[in-house]
Short mmCIF file of C-alpha atoms and ligand atoms in Angstrom, two decimals:
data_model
loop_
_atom_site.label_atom_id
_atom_site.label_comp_id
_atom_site.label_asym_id
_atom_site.label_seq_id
_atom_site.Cartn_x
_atom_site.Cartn_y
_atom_site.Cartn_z
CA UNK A 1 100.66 99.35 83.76
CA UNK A 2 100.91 102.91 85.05
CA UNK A 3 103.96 104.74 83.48
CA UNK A 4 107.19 105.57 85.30
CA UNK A 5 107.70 109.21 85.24
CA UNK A 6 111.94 109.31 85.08
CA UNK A 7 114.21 112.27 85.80
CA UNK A 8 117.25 112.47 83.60
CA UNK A 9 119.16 115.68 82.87
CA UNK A 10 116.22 117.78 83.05
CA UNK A 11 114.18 115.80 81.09
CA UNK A 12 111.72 114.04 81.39
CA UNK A 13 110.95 110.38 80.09
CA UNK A 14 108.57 107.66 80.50
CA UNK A 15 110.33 104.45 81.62
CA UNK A 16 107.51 102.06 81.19
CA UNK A 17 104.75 102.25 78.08
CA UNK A 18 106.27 105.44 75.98
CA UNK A 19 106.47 107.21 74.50
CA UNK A 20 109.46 108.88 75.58
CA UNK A 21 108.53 112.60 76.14
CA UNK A 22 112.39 114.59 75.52
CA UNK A 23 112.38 117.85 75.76
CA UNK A 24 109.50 118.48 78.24
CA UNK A 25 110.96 120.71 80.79
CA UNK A 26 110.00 119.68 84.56
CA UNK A 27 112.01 120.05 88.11
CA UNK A 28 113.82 117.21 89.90
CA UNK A 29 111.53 115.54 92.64
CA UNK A 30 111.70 117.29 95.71
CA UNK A 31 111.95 114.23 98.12
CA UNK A 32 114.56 112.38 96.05
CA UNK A 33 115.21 109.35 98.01
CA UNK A 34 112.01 108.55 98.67
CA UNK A 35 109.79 105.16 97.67
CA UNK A 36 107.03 103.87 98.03
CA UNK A 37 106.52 103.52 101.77
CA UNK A 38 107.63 99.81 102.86
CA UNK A 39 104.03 99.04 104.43
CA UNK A 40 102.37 99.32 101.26
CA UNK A 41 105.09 97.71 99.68
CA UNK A 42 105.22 94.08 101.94
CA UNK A 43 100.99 94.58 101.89
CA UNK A 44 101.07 94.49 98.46
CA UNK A 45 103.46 91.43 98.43
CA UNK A 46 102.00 89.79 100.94
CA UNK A 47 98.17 90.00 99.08
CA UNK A 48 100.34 88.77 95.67
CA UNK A 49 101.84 85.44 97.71
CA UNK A 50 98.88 84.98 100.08
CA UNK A 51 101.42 85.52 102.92
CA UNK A 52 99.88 85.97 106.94
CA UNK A 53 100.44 89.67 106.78
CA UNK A 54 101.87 90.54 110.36
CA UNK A 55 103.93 93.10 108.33
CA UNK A 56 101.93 96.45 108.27
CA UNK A 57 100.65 97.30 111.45
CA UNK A 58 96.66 97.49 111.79
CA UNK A 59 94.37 95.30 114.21
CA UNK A 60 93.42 91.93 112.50
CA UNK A 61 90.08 92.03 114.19
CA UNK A 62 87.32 94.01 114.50
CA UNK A 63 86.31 97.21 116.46
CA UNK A 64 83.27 97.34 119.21
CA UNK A 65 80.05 96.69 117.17
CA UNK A 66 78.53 99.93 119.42
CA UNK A 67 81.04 102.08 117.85
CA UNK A 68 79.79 101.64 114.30
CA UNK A 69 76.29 101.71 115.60
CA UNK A 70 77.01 104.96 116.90
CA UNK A 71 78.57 106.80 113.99
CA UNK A 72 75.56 105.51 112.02
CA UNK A 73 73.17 107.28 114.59
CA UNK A 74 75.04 109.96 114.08
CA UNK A 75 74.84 109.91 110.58
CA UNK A 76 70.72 109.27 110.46
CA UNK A 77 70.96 112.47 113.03
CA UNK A 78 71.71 114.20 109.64
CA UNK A 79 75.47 115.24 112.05
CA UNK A 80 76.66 115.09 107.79
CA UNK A 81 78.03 118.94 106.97
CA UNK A 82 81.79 120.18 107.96
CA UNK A 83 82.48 120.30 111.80
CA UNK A 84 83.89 122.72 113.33
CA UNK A 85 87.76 123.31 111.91
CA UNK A 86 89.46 122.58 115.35
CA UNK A 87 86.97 119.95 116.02
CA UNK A 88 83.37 119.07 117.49
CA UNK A 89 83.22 121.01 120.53
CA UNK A 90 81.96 117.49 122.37
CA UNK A 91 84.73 115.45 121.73
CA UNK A 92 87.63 118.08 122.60
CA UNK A 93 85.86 118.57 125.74
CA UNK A 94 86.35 115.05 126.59
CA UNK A 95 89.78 114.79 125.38
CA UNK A 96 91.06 118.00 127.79
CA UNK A 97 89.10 116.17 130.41
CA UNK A 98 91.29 112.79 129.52
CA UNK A 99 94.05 114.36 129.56
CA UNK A 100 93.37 115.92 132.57
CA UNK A 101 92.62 112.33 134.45
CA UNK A 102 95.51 110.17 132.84
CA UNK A 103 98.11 112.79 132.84
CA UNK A 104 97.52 116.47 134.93
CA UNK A 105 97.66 118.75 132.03
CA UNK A 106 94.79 120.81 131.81
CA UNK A 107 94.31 121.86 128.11
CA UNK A 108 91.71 124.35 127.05
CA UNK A 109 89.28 122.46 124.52
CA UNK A 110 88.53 125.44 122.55
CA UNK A 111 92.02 126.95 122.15
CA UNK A 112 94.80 123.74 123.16
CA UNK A 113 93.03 120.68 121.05
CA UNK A 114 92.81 119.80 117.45
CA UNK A 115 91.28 116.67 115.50
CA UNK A 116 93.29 115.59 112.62
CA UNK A 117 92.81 113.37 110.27
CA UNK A 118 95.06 110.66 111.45
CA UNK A 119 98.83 111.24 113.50
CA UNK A 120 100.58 111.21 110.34
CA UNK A 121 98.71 114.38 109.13
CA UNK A 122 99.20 115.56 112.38
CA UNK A 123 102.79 115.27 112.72
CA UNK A 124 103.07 116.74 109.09
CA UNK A 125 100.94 119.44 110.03
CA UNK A 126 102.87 120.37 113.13
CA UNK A 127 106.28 120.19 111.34
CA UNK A 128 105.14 122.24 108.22
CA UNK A 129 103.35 125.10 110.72
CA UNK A 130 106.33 125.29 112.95
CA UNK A 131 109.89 124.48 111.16
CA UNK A 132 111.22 126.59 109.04
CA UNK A 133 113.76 126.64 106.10
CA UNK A 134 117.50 126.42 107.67
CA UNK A 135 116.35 124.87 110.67
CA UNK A 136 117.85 121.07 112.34
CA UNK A 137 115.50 118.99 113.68
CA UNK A 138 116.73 116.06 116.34
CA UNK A 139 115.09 112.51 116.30
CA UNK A 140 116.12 109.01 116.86
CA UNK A 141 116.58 106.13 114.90
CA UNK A 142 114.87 104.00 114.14
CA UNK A 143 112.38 105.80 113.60
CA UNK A 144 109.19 106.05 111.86
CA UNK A 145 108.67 106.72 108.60
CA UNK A 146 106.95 109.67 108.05
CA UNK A 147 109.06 112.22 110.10
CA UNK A 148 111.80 112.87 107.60
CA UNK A 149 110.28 113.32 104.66
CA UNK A 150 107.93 116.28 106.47
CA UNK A 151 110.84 118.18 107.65
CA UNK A 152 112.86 117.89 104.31
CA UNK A 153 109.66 119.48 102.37
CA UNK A 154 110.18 122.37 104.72
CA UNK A 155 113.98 122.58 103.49
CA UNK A 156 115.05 121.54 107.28
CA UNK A 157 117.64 119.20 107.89
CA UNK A 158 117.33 115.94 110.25
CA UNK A 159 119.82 115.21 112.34
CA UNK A 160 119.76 111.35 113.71
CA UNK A 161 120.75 110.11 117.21
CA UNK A 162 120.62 105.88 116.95
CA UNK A 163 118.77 104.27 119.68
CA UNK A 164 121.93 102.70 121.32
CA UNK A 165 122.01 98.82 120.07
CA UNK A 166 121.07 96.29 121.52
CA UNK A 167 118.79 98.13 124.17
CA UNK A 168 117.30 100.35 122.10
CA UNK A 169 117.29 103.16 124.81
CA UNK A 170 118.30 106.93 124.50
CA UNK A 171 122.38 108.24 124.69
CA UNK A 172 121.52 111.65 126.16
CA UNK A 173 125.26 112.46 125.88
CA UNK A 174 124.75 111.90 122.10
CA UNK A 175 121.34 113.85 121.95
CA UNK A 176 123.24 117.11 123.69
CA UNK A 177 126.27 116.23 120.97
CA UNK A 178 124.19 116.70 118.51
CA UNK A 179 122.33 119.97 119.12
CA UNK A 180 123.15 123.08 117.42
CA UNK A 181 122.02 126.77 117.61
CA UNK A 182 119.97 125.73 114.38
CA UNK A 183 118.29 123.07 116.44
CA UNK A 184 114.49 124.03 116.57
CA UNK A 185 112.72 120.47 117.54
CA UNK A 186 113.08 117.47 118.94
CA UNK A 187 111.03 114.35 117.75
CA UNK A 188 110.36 111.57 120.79
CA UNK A 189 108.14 108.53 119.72
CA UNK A 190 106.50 106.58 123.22
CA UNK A 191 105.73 103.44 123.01
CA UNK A 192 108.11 103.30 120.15
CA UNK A 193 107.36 102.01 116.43
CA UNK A 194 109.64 99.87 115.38
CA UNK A 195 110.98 98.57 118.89
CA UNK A 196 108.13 98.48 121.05
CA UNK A 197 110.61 100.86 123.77
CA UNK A 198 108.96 103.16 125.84
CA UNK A 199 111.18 106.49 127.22
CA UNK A 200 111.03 106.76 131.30
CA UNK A 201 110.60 109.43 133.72
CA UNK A 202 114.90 109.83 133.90
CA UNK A 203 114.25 109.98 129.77
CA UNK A 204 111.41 112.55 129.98
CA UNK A 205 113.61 114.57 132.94
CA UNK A 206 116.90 114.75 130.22
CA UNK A 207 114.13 115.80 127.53
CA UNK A 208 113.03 118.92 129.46
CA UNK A 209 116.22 120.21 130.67
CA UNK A 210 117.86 119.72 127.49
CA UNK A 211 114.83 121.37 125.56
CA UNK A 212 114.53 124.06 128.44
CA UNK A 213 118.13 124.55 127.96
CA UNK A 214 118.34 125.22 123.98
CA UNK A 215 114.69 126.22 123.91
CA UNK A 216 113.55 123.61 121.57
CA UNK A 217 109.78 122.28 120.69
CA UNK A 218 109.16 118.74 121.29
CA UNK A 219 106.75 116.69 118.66
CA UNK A 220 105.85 114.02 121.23
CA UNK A 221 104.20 111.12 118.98
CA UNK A 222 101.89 109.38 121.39
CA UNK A 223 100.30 107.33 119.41
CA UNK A 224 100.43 103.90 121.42
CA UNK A 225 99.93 105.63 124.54
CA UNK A 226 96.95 102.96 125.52
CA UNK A 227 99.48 100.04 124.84
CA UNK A 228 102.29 99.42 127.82
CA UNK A 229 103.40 96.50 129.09
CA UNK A 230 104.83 94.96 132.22
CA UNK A 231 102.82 97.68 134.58
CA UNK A 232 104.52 100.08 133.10
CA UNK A 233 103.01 103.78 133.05
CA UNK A 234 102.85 105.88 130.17
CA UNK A 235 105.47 108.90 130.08
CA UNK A 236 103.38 111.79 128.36
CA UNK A 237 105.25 114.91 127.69
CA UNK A 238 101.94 116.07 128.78
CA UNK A 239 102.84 114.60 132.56
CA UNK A 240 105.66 116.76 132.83
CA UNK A 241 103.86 121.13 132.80
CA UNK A 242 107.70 122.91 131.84
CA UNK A 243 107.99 120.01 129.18
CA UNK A 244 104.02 120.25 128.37
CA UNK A 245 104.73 123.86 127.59
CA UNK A 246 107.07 123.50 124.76
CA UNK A 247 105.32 120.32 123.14
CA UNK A 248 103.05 118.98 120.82
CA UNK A 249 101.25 115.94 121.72
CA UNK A 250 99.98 113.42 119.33
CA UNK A 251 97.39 111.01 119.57
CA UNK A 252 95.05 109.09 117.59
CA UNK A 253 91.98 106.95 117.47
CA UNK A 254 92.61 104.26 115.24
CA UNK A 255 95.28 102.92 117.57
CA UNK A 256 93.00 102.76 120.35
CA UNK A 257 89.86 101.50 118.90
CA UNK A 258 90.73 99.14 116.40
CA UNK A 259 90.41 101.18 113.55
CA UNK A 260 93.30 102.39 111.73
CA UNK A 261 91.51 102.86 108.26
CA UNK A 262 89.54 106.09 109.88
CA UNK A 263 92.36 108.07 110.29
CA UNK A 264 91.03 109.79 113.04
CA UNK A 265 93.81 111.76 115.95
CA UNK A 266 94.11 114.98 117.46
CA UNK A 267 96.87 117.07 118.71
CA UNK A 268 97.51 118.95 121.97
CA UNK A 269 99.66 121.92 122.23
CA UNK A 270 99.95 125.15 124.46
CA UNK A 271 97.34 127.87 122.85
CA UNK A 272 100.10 130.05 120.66
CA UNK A 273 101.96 126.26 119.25
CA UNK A 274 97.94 125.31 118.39
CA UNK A 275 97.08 128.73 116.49
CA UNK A 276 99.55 128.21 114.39
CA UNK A 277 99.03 124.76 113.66
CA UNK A 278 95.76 125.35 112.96
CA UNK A 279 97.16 127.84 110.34
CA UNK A 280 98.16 125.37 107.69
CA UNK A 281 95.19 122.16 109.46
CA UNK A 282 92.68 124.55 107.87
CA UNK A 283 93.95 124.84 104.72
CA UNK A 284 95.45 121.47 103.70
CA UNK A 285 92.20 119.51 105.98
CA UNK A 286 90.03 121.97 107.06
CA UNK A 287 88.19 119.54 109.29
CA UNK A 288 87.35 115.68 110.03
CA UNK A 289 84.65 113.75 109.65
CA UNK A 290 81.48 114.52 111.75
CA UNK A 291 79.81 111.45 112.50
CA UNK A 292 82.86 109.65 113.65
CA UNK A 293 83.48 112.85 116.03
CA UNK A 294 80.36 113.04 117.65
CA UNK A 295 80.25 108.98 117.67
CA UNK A 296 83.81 108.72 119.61
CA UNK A 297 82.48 111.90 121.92
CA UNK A 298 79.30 109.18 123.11
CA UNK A 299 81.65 106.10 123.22
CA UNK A 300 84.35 107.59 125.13
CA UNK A 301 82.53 108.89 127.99
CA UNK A 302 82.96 105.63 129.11
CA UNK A 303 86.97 105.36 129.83
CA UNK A 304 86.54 101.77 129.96
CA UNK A 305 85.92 101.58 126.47
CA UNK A 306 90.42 102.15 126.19
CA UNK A 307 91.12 101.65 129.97
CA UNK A 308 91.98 97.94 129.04
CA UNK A 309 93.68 98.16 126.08
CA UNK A 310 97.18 97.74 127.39
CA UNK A 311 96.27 94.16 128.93
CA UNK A 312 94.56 92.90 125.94
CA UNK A 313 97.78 93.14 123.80
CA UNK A 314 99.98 92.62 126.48
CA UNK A 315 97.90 88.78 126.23
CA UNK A 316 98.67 89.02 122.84
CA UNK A 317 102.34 89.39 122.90
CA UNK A 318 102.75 86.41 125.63
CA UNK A 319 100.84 83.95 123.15
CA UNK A 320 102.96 85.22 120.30
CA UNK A 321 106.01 85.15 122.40
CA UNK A 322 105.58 81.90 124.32
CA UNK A 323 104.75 80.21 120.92
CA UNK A 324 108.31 81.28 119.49
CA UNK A 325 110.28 79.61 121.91
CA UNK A 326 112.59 77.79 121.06
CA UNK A 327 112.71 78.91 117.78
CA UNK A 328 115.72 80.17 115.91
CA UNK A 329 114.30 83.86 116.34
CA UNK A 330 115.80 85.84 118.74
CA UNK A 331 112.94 88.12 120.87
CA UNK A 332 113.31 91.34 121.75
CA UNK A 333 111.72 92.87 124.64
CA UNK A 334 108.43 94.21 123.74
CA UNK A 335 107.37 96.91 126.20
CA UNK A 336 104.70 98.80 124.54
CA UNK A 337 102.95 99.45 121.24
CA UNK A 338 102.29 96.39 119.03
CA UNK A 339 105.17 95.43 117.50
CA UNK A 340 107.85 92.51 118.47
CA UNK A 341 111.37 92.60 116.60
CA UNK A 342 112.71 89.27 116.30
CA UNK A 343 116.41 89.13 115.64
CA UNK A 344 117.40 86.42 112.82
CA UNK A 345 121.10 86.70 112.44
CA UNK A 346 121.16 83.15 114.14
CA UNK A 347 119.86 81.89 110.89
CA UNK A 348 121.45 83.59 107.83
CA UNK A 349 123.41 86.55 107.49
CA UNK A 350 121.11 87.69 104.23
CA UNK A 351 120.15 91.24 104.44
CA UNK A 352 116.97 92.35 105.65
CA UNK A 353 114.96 93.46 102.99
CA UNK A 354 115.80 90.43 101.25
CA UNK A 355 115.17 87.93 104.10
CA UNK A 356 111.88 89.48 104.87
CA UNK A 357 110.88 89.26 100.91
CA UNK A 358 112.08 85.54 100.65
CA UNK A 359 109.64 84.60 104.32
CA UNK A 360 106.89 86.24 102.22
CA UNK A 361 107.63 84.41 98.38
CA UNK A 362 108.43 80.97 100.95
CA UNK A 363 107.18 80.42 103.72
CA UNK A 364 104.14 83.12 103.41
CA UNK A 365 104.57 85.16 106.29
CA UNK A 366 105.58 88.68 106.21
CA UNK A 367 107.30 91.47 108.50
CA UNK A 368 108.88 94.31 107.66
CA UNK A 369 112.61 95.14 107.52
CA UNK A 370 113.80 96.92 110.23
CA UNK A 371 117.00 98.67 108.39
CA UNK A 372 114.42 101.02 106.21
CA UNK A 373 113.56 102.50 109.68
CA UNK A 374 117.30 103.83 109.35
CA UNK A 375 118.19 106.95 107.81
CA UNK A 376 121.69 104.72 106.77
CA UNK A 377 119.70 101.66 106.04
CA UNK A 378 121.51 99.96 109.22
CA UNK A 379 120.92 96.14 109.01
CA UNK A 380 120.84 94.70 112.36
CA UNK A 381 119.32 91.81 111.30
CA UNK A 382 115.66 92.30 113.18
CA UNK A 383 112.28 92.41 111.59
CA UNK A 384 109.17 93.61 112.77
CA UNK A 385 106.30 91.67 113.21
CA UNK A 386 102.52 93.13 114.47
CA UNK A 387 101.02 90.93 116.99
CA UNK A 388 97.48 93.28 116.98
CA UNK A 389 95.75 89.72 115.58
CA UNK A 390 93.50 86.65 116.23
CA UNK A 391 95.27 84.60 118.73
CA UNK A 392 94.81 81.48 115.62
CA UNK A 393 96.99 84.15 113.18
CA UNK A 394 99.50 84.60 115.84
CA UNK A 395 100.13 80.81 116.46
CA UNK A 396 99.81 79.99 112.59
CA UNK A 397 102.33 82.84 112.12
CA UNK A 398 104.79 81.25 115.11
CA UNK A 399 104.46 77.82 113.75
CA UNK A 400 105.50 79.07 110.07
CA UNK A 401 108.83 80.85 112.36
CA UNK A 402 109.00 77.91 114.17
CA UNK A 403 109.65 76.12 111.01
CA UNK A 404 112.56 78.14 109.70
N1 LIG B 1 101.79 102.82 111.47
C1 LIG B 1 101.74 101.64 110.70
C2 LIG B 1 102.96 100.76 110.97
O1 LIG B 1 103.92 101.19 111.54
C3 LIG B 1 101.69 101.82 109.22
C4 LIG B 1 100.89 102.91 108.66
C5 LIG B 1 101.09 102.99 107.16
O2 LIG B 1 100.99 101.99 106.47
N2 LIG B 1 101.42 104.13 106.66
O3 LIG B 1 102.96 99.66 110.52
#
């Protein structure tokens, strides 16, 4: 067993398998409160019980056969050595061109458009090359994960706005309540992770005037932007120029085509927001991996290879959903991303870290706990549950629900 490196009084100690080490000077952990993230933590407890994981979300199926072909083309091609820092000149060309056609921003390839490794190093990337000590950055809650701790390395402060219950939609009044002259960026997530909400044009409108007005950035994580519901369209900050101006867009790959475990995205950002995110990108990534570049610059020339995304889930959802009726589960509406909350506080008033622990020991299916998306650890009672599976999974998975 690994050893638990504890802080006490300046010392430190080992918790588990000794010996105990007094005297050793060291420095408190700078991100105090935080675990173990709670996707590796149900994963892991889900493999241990043999639960249907529908906790942390990644497709349960497999990406377009061509794809792999193509990255292993690319690797015979001998495309094996560092690309460019920014990215391969092929694929950012496509990428301005996409976002050209889906949402009338032109961005130059060579000076607007980075690949990252993944949104989360994106996101981190952004908030380490562009918030500084002292400053407050605005996001709402729930909210993902990985925000947070990124601005309070950079000895920033987050300040929260909740996601009014049980809509889930944005209290502008609250947002402007909340801004001070310290404010420096504001953090939008759409298609949201955890609720599945998606922000609309009125949203995107408030946005700009209030970031026009205080002259904030915007971090605009985009990462489900292929997965609305309900004929619903998209609302990029990149649809809006004054609001396109003053943000950073984030995308990535693995959401789109099934693959999660490349950790593959890119960013989009006016020229002078990209230099100096490229800044700290070259030094803590450098660059991303070739072959998959080039691969996704050939496959993607075809839009129809993420045109139909939305429609495919959207199928997905409706068997999940229709299969739950009736069940003690209360749904959520589900507009975009993957995810479906289902409200339990019809069946026991047990907290939700608990309750979502006990479905995985029991009745071996697993979600994740909705309250750790609060920076107060608010328990509304609501999981999360990923319905990017096998239509079988999703029905096995209602019929274990259906059961409780
Ligand atoms: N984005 C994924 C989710 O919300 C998790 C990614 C991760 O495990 N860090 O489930």
């Amino acid at each position: 067993m690994r050893p638990y490196l504890g802080w006490c009084e300046g010392r430190v100690w080992w918790v588990e398998g000794g010996p105990y080490l007094w005297g050793m000077p060291t420095r408190p952990s700078k991100l105090p409160h935080v675990g173990t993230t709670i996707f590796t933590v149900m994963s892991k407890l889900a493999a241990e019980h043999g639960a249907l994981n529908l906790g942390q979300g990644f497709p349960g199926f497999p990406m377009d056969q061509r794809l792999s072909d193509l990255v292993h083309a690319q690797m015979l091609a001998g495309r094996n050595q560092y690309a460019p820092m920014s990215g391969v000149p092929e694929l950012r060309a496509l990428l301005a061109k996409k976002m050209q056609v889906a949402y009338g921003f032109s961005y130059d390839p060579d000076a607007e458009i980075t690949i990252t490794a993944g949104g989360t190093q994106a996101i981190f990337t952004i908030i380490t090359a562009l918030v500084h000590a002292g400053d407050e950055v605005l996001s709402f809650a729930p909210a993902y994960d990985c925000y947070a701790p990124a601005v309070e390395l950079q000895g920033a402060t987050m300040k929260w706005v909740n996601l009014r219950y049980p809509d889930y939609r944005i209290d502008w009044h609250q947002v402007r309540a909340q801004i001070t002259p310290r404010t420096r960026m504001i953090i939008i997530n759409t298609p949201h992770n955890p609720t599945g909400m998606c922000m609309t044009a009125e949203d995107m409108s408030e946005l700009q005037s209030i970031a026009e007005e205080h002259d904030l950035l915007v971090l605009s994580d985009e990462v489900y932007e292929h997965i609305v519901f309900d004929g619903g369209r998209h609302e990029s900050a990149a649809r809006y120029p004054e609001l396109a101006k003053r943000s950073l867009v984030v995308y990535s790959f693995g959401k789109t085509f099934h693959n999660t475990g490349w950790k593959m995205g890119y960013v989009c950002a006016p020229a002078e927001l990209t230099a100096e995110v490229c800044k700290v990108h070259q030094y803590n990534v450098f660059s991303v991996n070739t072959p998959a570049q080039y691969a996704l610059a050939e496959y993607m020339g075809d839009a129809s290879t993420y045109s139909g995304i939305s429609e495919m889930y959207e199928a997905k959802r409706d068997v999940f959903n229709r299969a739950l009726q009736g069940s003690r589960f209360r749904l959520k509406p589900a507009v975009g991303a993957y995810f479906q909350l289902l409200d339990y506080s019809g069946i026991t008033d047990e907290g939700d870290v608990e309750f979502a622990k006990r479905l995985t020991r029991e009745h071996k299916i697993t979600g994740i706990p909705c309250s750790v998306f609060f920076p107060n650890l608010q328990d509304d009672k609501v999981l999360r549950f990923c319905f990017a599976k096998q239509d079988d999974e999703l029905l096995r998975a209602a019929e274990i629900l259906q059961s409780i």
